[in-house]
Structures are given as C-alpha cells and as structure tokens.
Coordinates of C-alpha atoms in Angstrom, one line a residue:
Chain W
M20 CA 3.0 -35.9 -24.8
S21 CA 4.0 -32.8 -22.7
H22 CA 1.2 -33.6 -20.2
S23 CA 2.6 -37.1 -19.7
F24 CA 6.1 -35.7 -19.3
W25 CA 4.9 -33.2 -16.7
S26 CA 2.9 -35.7 -14.8
K27 CA 5.9 -37.9 -14.1
P28 CA 6.7 -37.8 -10.4
Q29 CA 10.5 -37.9 -11.2
I30 CA 10.2 -34.5 -13.0
K31 CA 8.7 -32.9 -9.9
Y32 CA 11.3 -34.4 -7.6
G33 CA 14.0 -33.3 -10.0
L34 CA 12.6 -29.7 -10.2
A35 CA 12.2 -29.6 -6.4
G36 CA 15.9 -30.6 -6.1
V37 CA 16.9 -27.9 -8.6
L38 CA 15.0 -25.3 -6.7
C39 CA 16.6 -26.4 -3.4
L40 CA 20.0 -26.2 -5.0
F41 CA 19.2 -22.7 -6.3
Y42 CA 18.1 -21.6 -2.8
L43 CA 21.4 -23.0 -1.3
V44 CA 23.5 -21.0 -3.9
V45 CA 21.5 -17.8 -3.2
A46 CA 21.7 -18.3 0.5
F47 CA 25.5 -18.6 0.2
L48 CA 25.6 -15.4 -1.9
A49 CA 23.4 -13.6 0.6
L50 CA 25.7 -14.6 3.5
N51 CA 28.7 -13.4 1.6
P52 CA 27.9 -9.9 0.4
N53 CA 30.0 -8.2 -2.1
A54 CA 29.5 -4.7 -0.7
S55 CA 31.8 -1.8 0.1
A56 CA 33.6 -1.6 3.4
E57 CA 31.5 1.4 4.5
Y58 CA 28.3 -0.4 3.6
Q59 CA 29.4 -3.5 5.5
A60 CA 30.4 -1.5 8.6
Y61 CA 27.3 0.6 8.7
Y62 CA 24.4 -1.7 7.6
I63 CA 25.7 -5.3 8.3
D64 CA 28.2 -5.2 11.1
R65 CA 26.8 -2.0 12.6
T66 CA 30.3 -1.0 13.8
S67 CA 30.2 2.4 12.1
N68 CA 27.9 5.4 12.3
C69 CA 28.7 6.3 8.7
H70 CA 27.4 4.7 5.6
H71 CA 29.7 6.6 3.2
S72 CA 33.4 7.4 3.0
Q73 CA 33.2 11.2 3.1
A74 CA 35.8 12.8 5.3
P75 CA 34.9 14.8 8.4
A76 CA 34.2 18.5 8.0
S77 CA 37.4 20.6 7.9
I78 CA 37.9 24.2 8.9
A79 CA 40.4 26.7 7.6
P80 CA 41.4 30.1 9.1
S81 CA 38.5 32.6 8.9
T82 CA 36.0 30.0 7.8
S83 CA 33.2 28.3 9.6
I84 CA 31.4 25.0 9.9
R85 CA 27.6 25.1 10.2
F86 CA 25.2 22.4 11.1
G87 CA 21.7 21.8 9.9
A88 CA 19.4 19.6 7.9
Q89 CA 21.0 20.7 4.6
R90 CA 24.2 18.9 5.6
P91 CA 23.1 15.4 6.4
H92 CA 26.5 13.8 5.9
Q93 CA 27.8 15.7 8.9
T94 CA 25.5 13.5 11.1
C95 CA 28.1 10.7 11.0
T96 CA 31.3 12.3 9.9
T97 CA 31.4 15.3 12.2
L98 CA 28.6 14.9 14.8
I99 CA 30.0 11.6 16.0
E100 CA 27.9 10.7 19.1
G101 CA 25.3 12.1 21.3
W102 CA 23.6 14.4 18.8
D103 CA 20.0 14.5 17.6
W104 CA 18.9 14.5 13.9
Q105 CA 19.8 17.8 12.5
Q106 CA 17.2 20.6 12.5
P107 CA 17.2 23.5 10.0
W108 CA 19.2 25.6 12.5
G109 CA 21.6 22.9 13.9
T110 CA 21.3 20.1 16.3
W111 CA 20.7 19.3 20.0
S112 CA 22.8 17.1 22.2
T113 CA 20.7 14.2 23.4
E114 CA 22.9 12.3 25.9
A115 CA 25.1 13.0 28.9
S116 CA 28.0 13.7 26.6
A117 CA 28.5 14.5 22.9
T118 CA 31.4 14.2 20.5
L119 CA 32.5 16.3 17.6
R120 CA 35.3 15.5 15.1
F121 CA 36.7 17.7 12.4
Q122 CA 39.9 18.6 10.7
I123 CA 41.9 21.8 11.1
Q124 CA 43.4 22.8 7.8
S125 CA 46.6 24.6 8.5
D126 CA 50.3 24.0 8.5
A127 CA 51.3 27.5 9.6
H128 CA 49.4 27.9 12.9
Q129 CA 50.3 26.7 16.4
H130 CA 46.8 27.1 17.7
A131 CA 43.3 27.8 16.5
Q132 CA 40.8 30.2 18.1
L133 CA 37.3 28.7 17.5
L134 CA 34.1 30.5 18.3
F135 CA 31.2 28.2 19.0
H136 CA 27.6 29.3 18.5
V137 CA 25.4 27.3 21.0
L138 CA 22.0 27.3 22.7
G139 CA 21.5 26.1 26.2
F140 CA 18.7 24.0 27.7
A141 CA 18.7 24.7 31.4
P142 CA 15.1 24.8 32.7
L143 CA 16.3 24.2 36.3
G144 CA 18.6 27.2 36.1
Q145 CA 22.0 25.6 35.6
Q146 CA 23.6 23.8 32.7
K147 CA 27.4 23.4 32.4
A148 CA 29.4 21.9 29.7
W149 CA 32.9 20.6 30.4
V150 CA 34.9 20.7 27.2
F151 CA 37.7 18.3 26.4
V152 CA 39.9 18.6 23.3
N153 CA 41.6 15.3 22.2
G154 CA 41.0 14.0 25.7
T155 CA 42.4 17.0 27.6
Y156 CA 40.2 19.3 29.7
M157 CA 40.0 22.7 28.2
D158 CA 37.1 24.8 29.5
E159 CA 33.8 25.0 31.3
W160 CA 30.8 26.7 29.7
H161 CA 27.7 27.9 31.4
L162 CA 24.8 27.5 29.0
P163 CA 21.9 30.0 29.3
H164 CA 18.4 28.5 29.0
E165 CA 17.1 28.7 25.4
N166 CA 19.3 31.6 24.5
Q167 CA 21.9 31.7 21.8
T168 CA 25.4 32.5 22.9
T169 CA 29.0 32.1 21.8
F170 CA 32.0 30.6 23.5
E171 CA 35.6 30.7 22.5
L172 CA 37.9 27.7 22.5
H173 CA 41.6 27.8 22.1
I174 CA 43.0 24.7 20.5
P175 CA 46.7 24.0 20.4
L176 CA 47.9 22.5 17.1
T177 CA 50.7 20.0 17.1
R178 CA 50.9 19.1 13.4
A179 CA 49.6 20.1 10.0
D180 CA 45.9 19.3 9.1
E181 CA 45.3 17.9 12.6
Q182 CA 42.1 16.0 13.3
V183 CA 40.5 17.3 16.5
E184 CA 38.0 15.5 18.7
I185 CA 36.0 17.6 21.1
E186 CA 33.9 16.0 23.8
F187 CA 31.3 17.9 25.8
Y188 CA 30.2 16.5 29.1
F189 CA 27.0 18.1 30.5
S190 CA 26.1 18.7 34.1
N191 CA 22.3 18.4 33.8
P192 CA 21.0 16.9 30.6
H193 CA 17.2 16.9 30.9
E194 CA 14.7 14.6 29.5
L195 CA 12.0 16.6 27.7
A196 CA 9.3 14.5 29.3
W197 CA 10.3 15.8 32.7
F198 CA 9.1 19.2 31.7
N199 CA 6.1 18.0 29.7
K200 CA 7.9 19.0 26.5
A201 CA 8.2 15.5 25.1
T202 CA 6.0 15.1 22.1
N203 CA 5.2 11.4 22.8
P204 CA 6.6 8.5 24.8
I205 CA 9.1 7.6 22.1
D206 CA 10.9 11.0 22.7
Q207 CA 13.6 10.0 25.2
R208 CA 16.2 12.7 24.3
K209 CA 18.2 14.2 27.2
V210 CA 18.8 17.7 26.0
A211 CA 21.6 20.0 27.3
M212 CA 23.0 22.0 24.4
G213 CA 22.1 23.0 20.9
L214 CA 25.0 23.5 18.4
L215 CA 24.6 25.8 15.5
G216 CA 28.1 25.8 14.3
F217 CA 31.6 27.3 14.9
Q218 CA 34.1 29.5 13.2
W219 CA 37.8 30.0 13.2
I220 CA 38.4 33.6 14.3
E221 CA 41.6 35.6 14.2
P222 CA 42.8 36.8 17.6
H223 CA 42.0 40.5 16.8
M224 CA 38.4 39.5 16.2
A225 CA 38.3 37.7 19.4
N226 CA 39.3 40.8 21.3
E227 CA 36.6 43.0 19.7
Chain P
M23 CA -38.9 -2.1 1.8
S24 CA -38.4 -5.1 -0.5
F25 CA -35.8 -5.5 -3.2
P26 CA -36.6 -7.1 -6.6
L27 CA -35.7 -10.8 -6.7
P28 CA -32.4 -10.7 -8.6
L29 CA -31.2 -7.9 -6.4
R30 CA -32.2 -9.9 -3.3
Q31 CA -30.3 -12.9 -4.6
M32 CA -27.3 -10.8 -5.3
I33 CA -27.3 -9.5 -1.8
S34 CA -28.1 -12.8 0.0
Q35 CA -25.4 -14.6 -1.9
C36 CA -22.8 -11.9 -1.6
S37 CA -22.3 -12.0 -5.4
P38 CA -19.4 -10.1 -7.0
G39 CA -21.9 -7.3 -8.0
Y40 CA -22.9 -6.8 -4.4
V41 CA -19.3 -6.9 -3.2
L42 CA -18.5 -4.3 -5.9
L43 CA -21.4 -2.0 -4.6
V44 CA -20.2 -2.2 -1.0
F45 CA -16.6 -1.7 -2.2
L46 CA -17.5 1.4 -4.2
F47 CA -19.5 2.7 -1.3
S48 CA -16.6 2.3 1.0
R49 CA -14.3 4.2 -1.4
M50 CA -16.8 6.9 -1.8
C51 CA -16.8 7.3 2.0
F52 CA -13.0 7.5 2.0
W53 CA -13.2 10.1 -0.8
G54 CA -15.8 12.0 1.1
L55 CA -13.6 12.2 4.2
A56 CA -10.8 13.4 2.1
L57 CA -13.0 16.2 0.7
F58 CA -14.1 17.0 4.3
Q59 CA -10.5 17.3 5.4
D60 CA -9.7 19.4 2.3
V61 CA -7.1 16.8 1.0
S62 CA -6.9 15.5 -2.5
F63 CA -8.0 11.8 -2.4
F64 CA -4.9 10.6 -4.3
D65 CA -2.5 12.8 -2.3
G66 CA -4.2 11.6 1.0
M67 CA -4.0 8.0 0.0
C68 CA -0.4 8.1 -1.3
V69 CA 1.6 8.8 1.8
W70 CA 4.7 7.2 3.4
D71 CA 5.7 4.1 1.6
C72 CA 3.5 4.9 -1.4
H73 CA 6.2 7.4 -2.5
W74 CA 8.8 4.7 -2.3
Y75 CA 6.7 2.3 -4.4
S76 CA 6.2 5.1 -7.0
Q77 CA 9.9 5.9 -7.1
L78 CA 10.7 2.2 -7.4
A79 CA 8.2 1.7 -10.2
T80 CA 9.6 4.6 -12.1
Q81 CA 13.4 4.3 -11.5
G82 CA 13.9 0.7 -10.4
Y83 CA 16.1 -0.3 -7.5
D84 CA 18.6 2.2 -6.2
T85 CA 22.3 1.7 -6.5
H86 CA 23.1 4.1 -3.7
T87 CA 21.3 5.7 -0.7
H88 CA 19.7 9.0 -1.3
S89 CA 17.0 9.9 1.3
N90 CA 16.2 10.4 4.9
M91 CA 17.7 12.5 7.6
A92 CA 21.1 10.8 7.5
N93 CA 20.9 10.2 3.7
D94 CA 21.1 6.5 4.4
A95 CA 17.8 5.3 2.9
A96 CA 17.2 3.4 -0.3
N97 CA 14.3 1.5 -1.8
W98 CA 15.8 -2.0 -1.2
P99 CA 13.4 -3.0 1.5
F100 CA 10.4 -2.8 -0.9
F101 CA 9.6 -6.0 -2.7
P102 CA 9.3 -6.0 -6.5
A103 CA 5.9 -7.5 -7.4
F104 CA 3.7 -4.5 -6.7
P105 CA 5.9 -1.8 -8.2
F106 CA 6.6 -4.0 -11.2
L107 CA 2.8 -4.3 -11.7
M108 CA 2.5 -0.5 -11.3
H109 CA 5.2 -0.1 -14.0
L110 CA 3.4 -2.5 -16.3
V111 CA 0.1 -0.7 -15.9
Q112 CA 1.7 2.7 -16.5
S113 CA 3.0 1.5 -19.8
V114 CA -0.6 1.0 -20.8
I115 CA -2.3 3.8 -18.9
P116 CA -0.2 6.9 -18.8
F117 CA -1.3 8.2 -15.4
S118 CA 1.0 9.3 -12.7
M119 CA 2.5 6.5 -10.5
K120 CA 0.6 7.8 -7.5
I121 CA -2.7 7.4 -9.2
I122 CA -1.8 4.0 -10.7
G123 CA -0.6 2.7 -7.3
V124 CA -3.9 3.7 -5.6
L125 CA -6.1 2.3 -8.4
L126 CA -4.1 -0.9 -8.7
A127 CA -4.3 -1.5 -4.9
N128 CA -8.1 -1.0 -5.0
V129 CA -8.6 -3.4 -7.9
C130 CA -6.4 -6.0 -6.1
M131 CA -8.5 -5.6 -2.9
Y132 CA -11.8 -6.0 -4.7
F133 CA -10.6 -9.4 -6.1
A134 CA -9.0 -10.2 -2.7
I135 CA -12.4 -9.9 -1.1
L136 CA -14.0 -12.2 -3.7
V137 CA -11.3 -14.8 -3.3
S138 CA -11.3 -14.6 0.5
L139 CA -15.0 -15.0 0.5
R140 CA -14.6 -18.2 -1.4
Y141 CA -11.9 -19.3 1.0
L142 CA -14.2 -18.6 4.0
Q143 CA -17.0 -20.6 2.4
K144 CA -14.6 -23.4 1.7
T145 CA -13.1 -23.6 5.2
R146 CA -16.0 -22.4 7.5
E147 CA -19.3 -24.1 7.9
H148 CA -21.5 -20.9 8.2
P149 CA -19.4 -17.9 7.4
A150 CA -20.8 -14.4 8.1
K151 CA -20.5 -13.3 4.5
H152 CA -21.9 -9.9 4.8
F153 CA -19.9 -9.2 8.0
W154 CA -16.8 -10.2 6.1
V155 CA -17.4 -8.1 3.1
W156 CA -18.2 -5.0 5.1
L157 CA -15.3 -5.6 7.4
C158 CA -12.9 -5.9 4.5
C159 CA -14.2 -2.7 2.9
L160 CA -14.7 -0.4 5.8
G161 CA -13.1 -2.2 8.9
P162 CA -10.2 -0.8 10.9
F163 CA -7.1 -0.2 8.8
S164 CA -9.0 -0.9 5.6
F165 CA -7.6 2.3 4.1
Y166 CA -4.2 0.5 3.8
F167 CA -5.9 -1.5 1.0
A168 CA -7.0 1.7 -0.7
S169 CA -3.6 3.3 -0.6
G170 CA -0.7 2.8 -2.9
Y171 CA 0.7 0.0 -0.8
S172 CA 1.4 -3.7 -1.6
E173 CA -1.0 -4.9 1.1
S174 CA -4.0 -5.4 -1.2
L175 CA -1.9 -7.4 -3.7
F176 CA -0.6 -9.5 -0.8
W177 CA -4.1 -10.2 0.4
F178 CA -5.2 -11.2 -3.1
L179 CA -2.3 -13.5 -3.7
G180 CA -2.3 -14.9 -0.1
C181 CA -6.0 -15.8 -0.2
L182 CA -5.7 -17.2 -3.7
A183 CA -2.8 -19.5 -2.6
M184 CA -4.8 -20.6 0.4
L185 CA -7.9 -21.3 -1.7
L186 CA -5.9 -23.2 -4.3
W187 CA -4.3 -25.3 -1.6
Q188 CA -7.7 -26.1 -0.1
H189 CA -8.8 -27.2 -3.5
Q190 CA -5.7 -29.5 -3.7
N191 CA -4.4 -27.5 -6.6
Y192 CA -0.9 -27.7 -5.1
I193 CA 1.3 -26.6 -7.9
R194 CA -0.8 -23.6 -8.8
A195 CA -0.9 -22.7 -5.1
G196 CA 2.9 -23.0 -5.1
C197 CA 3.2 -20.7 -8.1
I198 CA 1.0 -18.1 -6.5
A199 CA 3.0 -18.4 -3.3
A200 CA 6.1 -17.7 -5.3
L201 CA 4.5 -14.4 -6.5
L202 CA 3.5 -13.8 -2.9
T203 CA 7.1 -14.1 -1.7
A204 CA 8.0 -11.5 -4.4
T205 CA 5.3 -9.2 -3.0
R206 CA 6.3 -9.0 0.7
F207 CA 8.7 -10.8 3.0
F208 CA 5.8 -12.3 4.9
G209 CA 4.9 -14.4 1.9
I210 CA 7.6 -16.8 3.0
F211 CA 5.3 -17.8 5.9
W212 CA 2.9 -19.5 3.4
P213 CA 5.1 -22.4 2.3
I214 CA 6.5 -22.8 5.9
A215 CA 3.0 -22.8 7.3
W216 CA 1.8 -25.4 4.8
G217 CA 4.7 -27.5 6.1
I218 CA 3.8 -26.9 9.7
E219 CA 0.2 -27.8 9.0
L220 CA 1.2 -31.1 7.5
F221 CA 3.4 -31.8 10.5
C222 CA 0.6 -30.9 12.9
L223 CA -1.8 -33.2 11.1
M224 CA 0.6 -36.1 10.5
Q225 CA 3.5 -35.6 12.9
F226 CA 6.6 -37.4 11.5
H227 CA 4.5 -39.2 8.9
A228 CA 4.4 -35.8 7.1
F229 CA 7.9 -36.5 5.7
K230 CA 6.8 -39.8 4.3
H231 CA 3.6 -38.2 3.0
L232 CA 5.6 -35.5 1.2
S233 CA 8.0 -37.9 -0.3
Q234 CA 5.0 -39.8 -1.7
N235 CA 3.3 -36.7 -3.0
P236 CA 5.6 -35.0 -5.4
K237 CA 3.0 -32.3 -6.3
K238 CA 2.9 -31.1 -2.6
L239 CA 6.7 -31.3 -2.3
F240 CA 7.2 -29.4 -5.5
A241 CA 4.7 -26.8 -4.4
L242 CA 6.4 -26.3 -1.1
C243 CA 9.7 -25.9 -2.8
L244 CA 8.2 -23.5 -5.4
G245 CA 6.8 -21.1 -2.7
P246 CA 10.1 -19.3 -1.7
L247 CA 11.1 -18.8 -5.3
G248 CA 10.0 -15.1 -5.4
L249 CA 12.0 -14.2 -2.3
F250 CA 15.1 -16.0 -3.5
C251 CA 15.0 -14.5 -6.9
F252 CA 14.7 -11.0 -5.2
I253 CA 17.8 -11.8 -3.0
F254 CA 19.7 -13.0 -6.1
Y255 CA 18.7 -9.8 -8.0
L256 CA 19.8 -7.6 -5.1
Y257 CA 23.1 -9.4 -4.9
H258 CA 23.8 -8.7 -8.5
H259 CA 22.4 -5.2 -8.5
M260 CA 24.2 -3.8 -5.4
G261 CA 26.2 -6.6 -3.9
D262 CA 24.1 -7.5 -0.9
G263 CA 21.3 -9.9 -1.3
L264 CA 19.9 -9.1 2.2
A265 CA 19.9 -5.4 1.6
F266 CA 16.1 -5.5 2.1
V267 CA 16.8 -6.4 5.7
Y268 CA 19.8 -4.3 6.5
A269 CA 18.6 -1.1 4.8
Q270 CA 15.8 -0.9 7.4
K271 CA 18.3 0.6 9.7
A272 CA 17.6 3.9 7.9
W273 CA 14.1 3.8 9.4
G274 CA 15.4 3.2 12.9
R275 CA 14.4 -0.5 12.8
S276 CA 16.4 -2.9 15.0
N277 CA 19.0 -0.3 16.1
V278 CA 18.8 -1.8 19.6
P279 CA 18.1 -5.4 20.6
F280 CA 14.4 -6.0 20.2
W281 CA 13.8 -7.1 23.8
Q282 CA 15.0 -3.7 25.0
D283 CA 12.5 -2.0 22.7
L284 CA 9.7 -4.4 23.8
Q285 CA 10.6 -4.0 27.5
Y286 CA 10.4 -0.2 27.1
S287 CA 7.1 -0.2 25.2
L288 CA 5.5 -2.6 27.7
Q289 CA 5.9 0.0 30.4
F290 CA 3.1 2.1 28.7
W291 CA -0.5 1.0 28.9
T292 CA -2.3 4.4 29.1
D293 CA -0.3 6.8 26.9
F294 CA -3.1 7.4 24.4
G295 CA -2.8 11.2 24.9
P296 CA -0.2 11.9 22.2
L297 CA -2.5 10.2 19.6
L298 CA -4.5 13.5 19.8
N299 CA -1.5 15.8 19.4
P300 CA -2.2 18.7 17.0
E301 CA 1.1 18.0 15.2
P302 CA 0.5 14.7 13.3
A303 CA 4.3 13.8 13.2
T304 CA 4.2 13.5 17.0
R305 CA 1.1 11.3 17.3
Y306 CA 2.4 8.1 18.8
S307 CA 1.3 5.7 21.6
F308 CA 2.9 2.5 22.9
A309 CA -0.4 1.5 24.5
F310 CA -2.1 1.6 21.1
F311 CA 0.5 -0.9 19.7
N312 CA 0.6 -3.0 22.9
Y313 CA -3.2 -3.6 22.9
I314 CA -3.2 -4.5 19.2
A315 CA -0.3 -6.9 19.7
I316 CA -2.2 -8.6 22.5
M317 CA -5.1 -9.0 20.1
G318 CA -2.7 -10.5 17.6
G319 CA -1.5 -12.9 20.2
F320 CA -5.1 -13.8 21.2
F321 CA -6.1 -14.4 17.5
S322 CA -3.0 -16.6 16.9
V323 CA -3.9 -18.8 19.9
W324 CA -7.6 -18.8 18.9
L325 CA -6.7 -20.1 15.4
A326 CA -4.5 -22.8 16.9
S327 CA -7.2 -23.8 19.3
Q328 CA -9.6 -24.2 16.4
K329 CA -7.0 -26.5 14.7
R330 CA -6.6 -24.1 11.9
F331 CA -2.9 -24.9 11.8
F332 CA -2.0 -23.1 8.6
E333 CA -3.6 -19.8 9.7
A334 CA -2.3 -20.1 13.2
A335 CA 1.3 -20.7 12.0
V336 CA 1.2 -17.7 9.7
A337 CA -0.2 -15.5 12.5
L338 CA 2.3 -16.7 15.1
M339 CA 5.3 -16.3 12.7
L340 CA 4.0 -12.8 11.8
M341 CA 3.7 -11.8 15.5
V342 CA 7.2 -12.9 16.3
T343 CA 8.7 -11.2 13.3
V344 CA 6.9 -8.0 13.8
I345 CA 7.6 -7.7 17.5
K346 CA 11.3 -8.4 16.7
S347 CA 11.4 -5.6 14.1
G348 CA 9.6 -3.0 16.3
I349 CA 6.2 -2.7 17.8
I350 CA 5.2 0.3 15.7
G351 CA 4.7 -2.2 12.8
V352 CA 2.1 -4.3 14.6
P353 CA -1.1 -2.7 13.4
R354 CA -0.1 -2.4 9.7
Y355 CA 1.5 -5.8 9.5
M356 CA -1.4 -7.5 11.2
A357 CA -3.9 -5.8 8.9
G358 CA -1.8 -6.7 5.9
V359 CA -2.0 -10.5 6.5
P360 CA -5.5 -11.9 6.1
V361 CA -5.4 -14.6 8.8
F362 CA -6.0 -12.1 11.6
A363 CA -9.1 -10.9 9.8
F364 CA -10.3 -14.5 9.5
A365 CA -9.8 -15.0 13.2
F366 CA -11.7 -11.8 14.0
H367 CA -14.5 -13.0 11.7
D368 CA -14.6 -16.4 13.5
V369 CA -14.7 -14.9 16.9
A370 CA -17.4 -12.4 16.0
N371 CA -19.4 -15.1 14.1
R372 CA -19.2 -17.5 17.0
F373 CA -19.9 -15.3 20.0
L374 CA -22.1 -12.4 18.6
P375 CA -25.6 -12.6 17.3
P376 CA -26.2 -10.9 14.0
L377 CA -27.6 -7.7 15.5
L378 CA -24.6 -7.3 17.8
R379 CA -22.3 -8.0 14.8
I380 CA -23.9 -5.0 13.0
L381 CA -23.4 -2.8 16.1
L382 CA -19.8 -4.0 16.2
L383 CA -19.3 -3.1 12.6
A384 CA -20.7 0.3 13.1
I385 CA -18.2 0.9 16.0
L386 CA -15.4 -0.4 13.8
F387 CA -16.4 1.9 10.9
L388 CA -16.2 4.9 13.2
F389 CA -12.8 3.8 14.5
N390 CA -11.6 3.3 10.9
F391 CA -12.8 6.8 10.0
W392 CA -10.8 8.2 12.9
L393 CA -7.8 6.2 11.7
L394 CA -8.4 7.4 8.1
S395 CA -8.5 11.0 9.2
N396 CA -5.1 10.5 10.9
W397 CA -3.9 8.8 7.7
Y398 CA -4.8 11.8 5.6
D399 CA -2.8 13.9 8.2
S400 CA 0.2 11.5 7.8
A401 CA 0.1 10.8 11.5
F402 CA 3.2 9.0 12.7
F403 CA 1.6 6.1 14.4
L404 CA 0.2 4.8 11.1
V405 CA 3.5 4.8 9.3

C-alpha cells in the first residue's frame, strides 16, 4: 500500500514543489537577516570596522591606555585605521597614515597633556610623523629607528568627555619587503611607527 | 616472490581487505613521521579547523563571536554534518573530540576509497585501481583525510551520491546529496552539476525529460535540502542565515574584491623561498597556489573534453568559487573534492605506462611527506 502510494509520480512532483517552496522561504529569510546593527554593519554591509558596540577607550587624568594582544576590542574601537594586528607589546602602523580615537574623561580640564610611547621604523635614517588632533595640525615627531621613545602632545579640550581623533601622517612608511624583512609575499605592511600606549600626565610630571 | 592464491586475488581485485592494508600502511607512515618530528599523532593531525570542529561538536553553534585577533570569529562557517557525527560517536565512545574527529575522518576515508573505486569501475573502461588506491591513501594532501576535517566525509558522501546516480538510484542519490550539502558548501555543486549534465546531454529537451521523470526531478530538488536546513537553522539561532558566508571575514576572506587579490597573486611565479622559512607561520607562496590553480583549470577542461559533464561542472564551479574566495584555499578545496583526483587518475592512466605511474606515485608520496611534515608544523600555506 505504502509502496504504491510512494511510487505515484504526483507524490514526487508534489514533494518537489514543497521543497522548492521551502527553499524560497529560506532564501527570503536569508536575504532579510534579523541581526544586530553592529553585526549588519561589520559582516554584511562592511561599512564598519567594529563587530561589537563597545565604546572607544577612554582616558582619565593620571591614567593610561595600553595597546596589545590582550585588548582585541581596541582594534576597531580605538585603533581606527592604518594599524596592524596587535602584538603583545602594542601595534605597528601599516599605511601612510593611521588614526586613533578615544575619549577624554574630564569636565574640569581645559587641556590634556598626553605622553605617547612609540617605536620608530626608519631604516633609511629619517621617519617623521605629523600629528593632527581633530583635524588640526599639532606637532611633528622624529621617530628613531627601532628605539622606544616618548612624545608629549598637548590637547585642548572644548567640552566635557570629549572624543578625540588623532591622525598620524608618516613621511617614509617602508614596506618590509624592501629591506628583506617581509616574511612572505603576503606581507605588504608599510611600517613607520609602533604604538605601545599613552598616558595622561600632570604638567609637573612633564617638566621632570 | 609469489603470494598465495587468495591473497593474489585480493590484491589483483583491489578487495576491501587489500584497500584496508594499504590504508593502514599509509596511516602508519603518517604516524611514523609524527614520531620522527616528535609530535603526538593526534595533536599533529588536529590543527587549524579541527579545533573548530571539536568546539562545534562539543558546544554547538556559537551565539556570539569569541576568537581570533579581533575577537570577531565564530564557528558559523563550519557545516553541521561532520561535527554532528563526532557528537554522536562521542556519546558512544567517550574519547576526546580531537581523537574522535581524527578516527572518524579516517573511517570515512576508508569507505570513500571503496566507494570511489566502485565509481571508477562503473564510469571508466580500464581504471588503474592500484594507482587509485595508493593515490587516495598516500597522494599529495592525503593527510587532510587523516585529520579531523570534514573532507573525508565529503569524499565518501560525494562518491556515494555519484555512484547511486550512475546506478539510476536517483532518490537515494538525492538523499545522499542532501547530506552532502549539510557537510560542506560545495555539496550544492552536486545537484547543480546533475542538472548541467542533463542539459549538456539533451539541451532544452532536458526540461521535458525532467518533467517526465519525477524521480530525477525530486532527487534534484532533494539535493540542496541540507544546505537550506542549515541556513534555516542559522537564521533561527543567531538571526543571519548566511552567517556561514559573512563570518569568513574573520579569516580575512573577501576583504577586498577577489580580482584584486587574484591580480596580486598572479604577479608571483617563483616565490617558493618562503615555503622553507624556519617559522611555520610565515611559510606562504603565491606561486605554489598559482600552479595548483592552473592544474585545477587544466583538469576541469580535461574532464569537459572527455564529456564527463558532471565531473567537469563540479570542477569548474569549485575553481570559480575558490578563486573568488581567495587563492590560499585552492589546494585544500581541490583535494577535498574527488573530481580532481578522478581527472588526475584519468590523465595518468591514459598517458603513462604502469612503470611510470609507479615512479609518479613515488614522487607524489615524497611530496606528500614534505607537505605532511609542514602540516605537523602548522605551516600557514596549508591552512
């Protein structure tokens, strides 16, 4: 009985039709995802570098922000563009410019004195970084080759809990391959500066 | 030296016992190399995606991202059939998932060789059976089938579906294809390629033919069921049915248009040096991938020229998909789909006399041991 039922061609046509209908419904669902805005922007539309809604790092007086592999969320919230994957010690810039975004937690200061801990990559002897804060030119740094050094940056604050965007433009970003330092042909990073972190220092510390 | 008659028959007919002996010998060789490199066999075999399969088999599909440098990776790109099987086996045999994944993959591969041998005998006039068995057991990239990867299950189901279709057991072939599409994305090529084969053989009469053959039509509709069930599940689980595609961003796939990637990689034809880097994570060579992709293109054209339309269609679809998703995937994805191995068998069988085929196998075994040694090191180019 069941065999004769199954062997009827109409049953197979009917089941094929049901399957096609199921595929259409699933295709419709697949094309209309029910995902968070962060997921949509990061994975589907690719309009965001962040797959989560964590805020950018923030800095308060006498505190610091450090970079490194232990803080992967900073890769998109704070190290906005032009930075490599984070290493245990921090991260390298990998393009002609690099952008940093963070929040300054204060409603009582008119400026913040930040001390940046950086490394230079200057195999040809000169590497300069021009520093812009919120689009305004602020300073020029001379980065020593493969040596850790510090630079101060004076940031005027116009409102409480201000979000600051710092852009670094590099004079001579170098491809590692030019110096036989690339590990393989997929390594196309143009390195200029390594960033370990920065701290908000009080003026008296800056004078010491 | 002469073998007793039953043994001689076993060897000459490539019986399951003979295949098992060759298979065990090959795994002993893999184990021996692991010992030589001072690596535990199961640790050496369970690298890269094997950990994802183990995690998936233990914890199920993720609800949020949790791994990788940017913390943006999840197990959504991994299809469910193989980890589900691992989960089932572990409920009976309480070994670690790593061991179960490796054992299961090897069992699947043994049966895949038997089924593919039957398929070769069905579709080729004089298949080089011994060449085929040894190629599957010890040929280049054969260690993928000894690792805790879904490749071996895919081979088994893929060859079984092809064999059943050849035997005109269409509905069973469709059911197996449905399992195949739940194993890896490339499973979807099977029902599409059956459709293409019908069209190549009958042109527009294929539509009439299908409408008059409800079994074939139903089988073709049944094939994508595994994939669509997976999409449906992902939609309900985390809201995006295509998460298995999009989540690949975490592995750096498709971050730039594929033609830019391809254009860049085609600039390199001699960069084999980094393959010998002391640091395994930096071993990478575009030339290695480019030459293998060229071989893939050649085999696809070869299959089409031999009017093996189904196999050619699968091969061509795979090449296009893999090149679109990044050339680094070419060797693994080509090895993971049996049609390229069939084409290689056909070319060797047609143009090489038996002695040269043995010599070729010997060279391929050495190449495979070099690859395997890199695999145990977790070399980046084999990811």
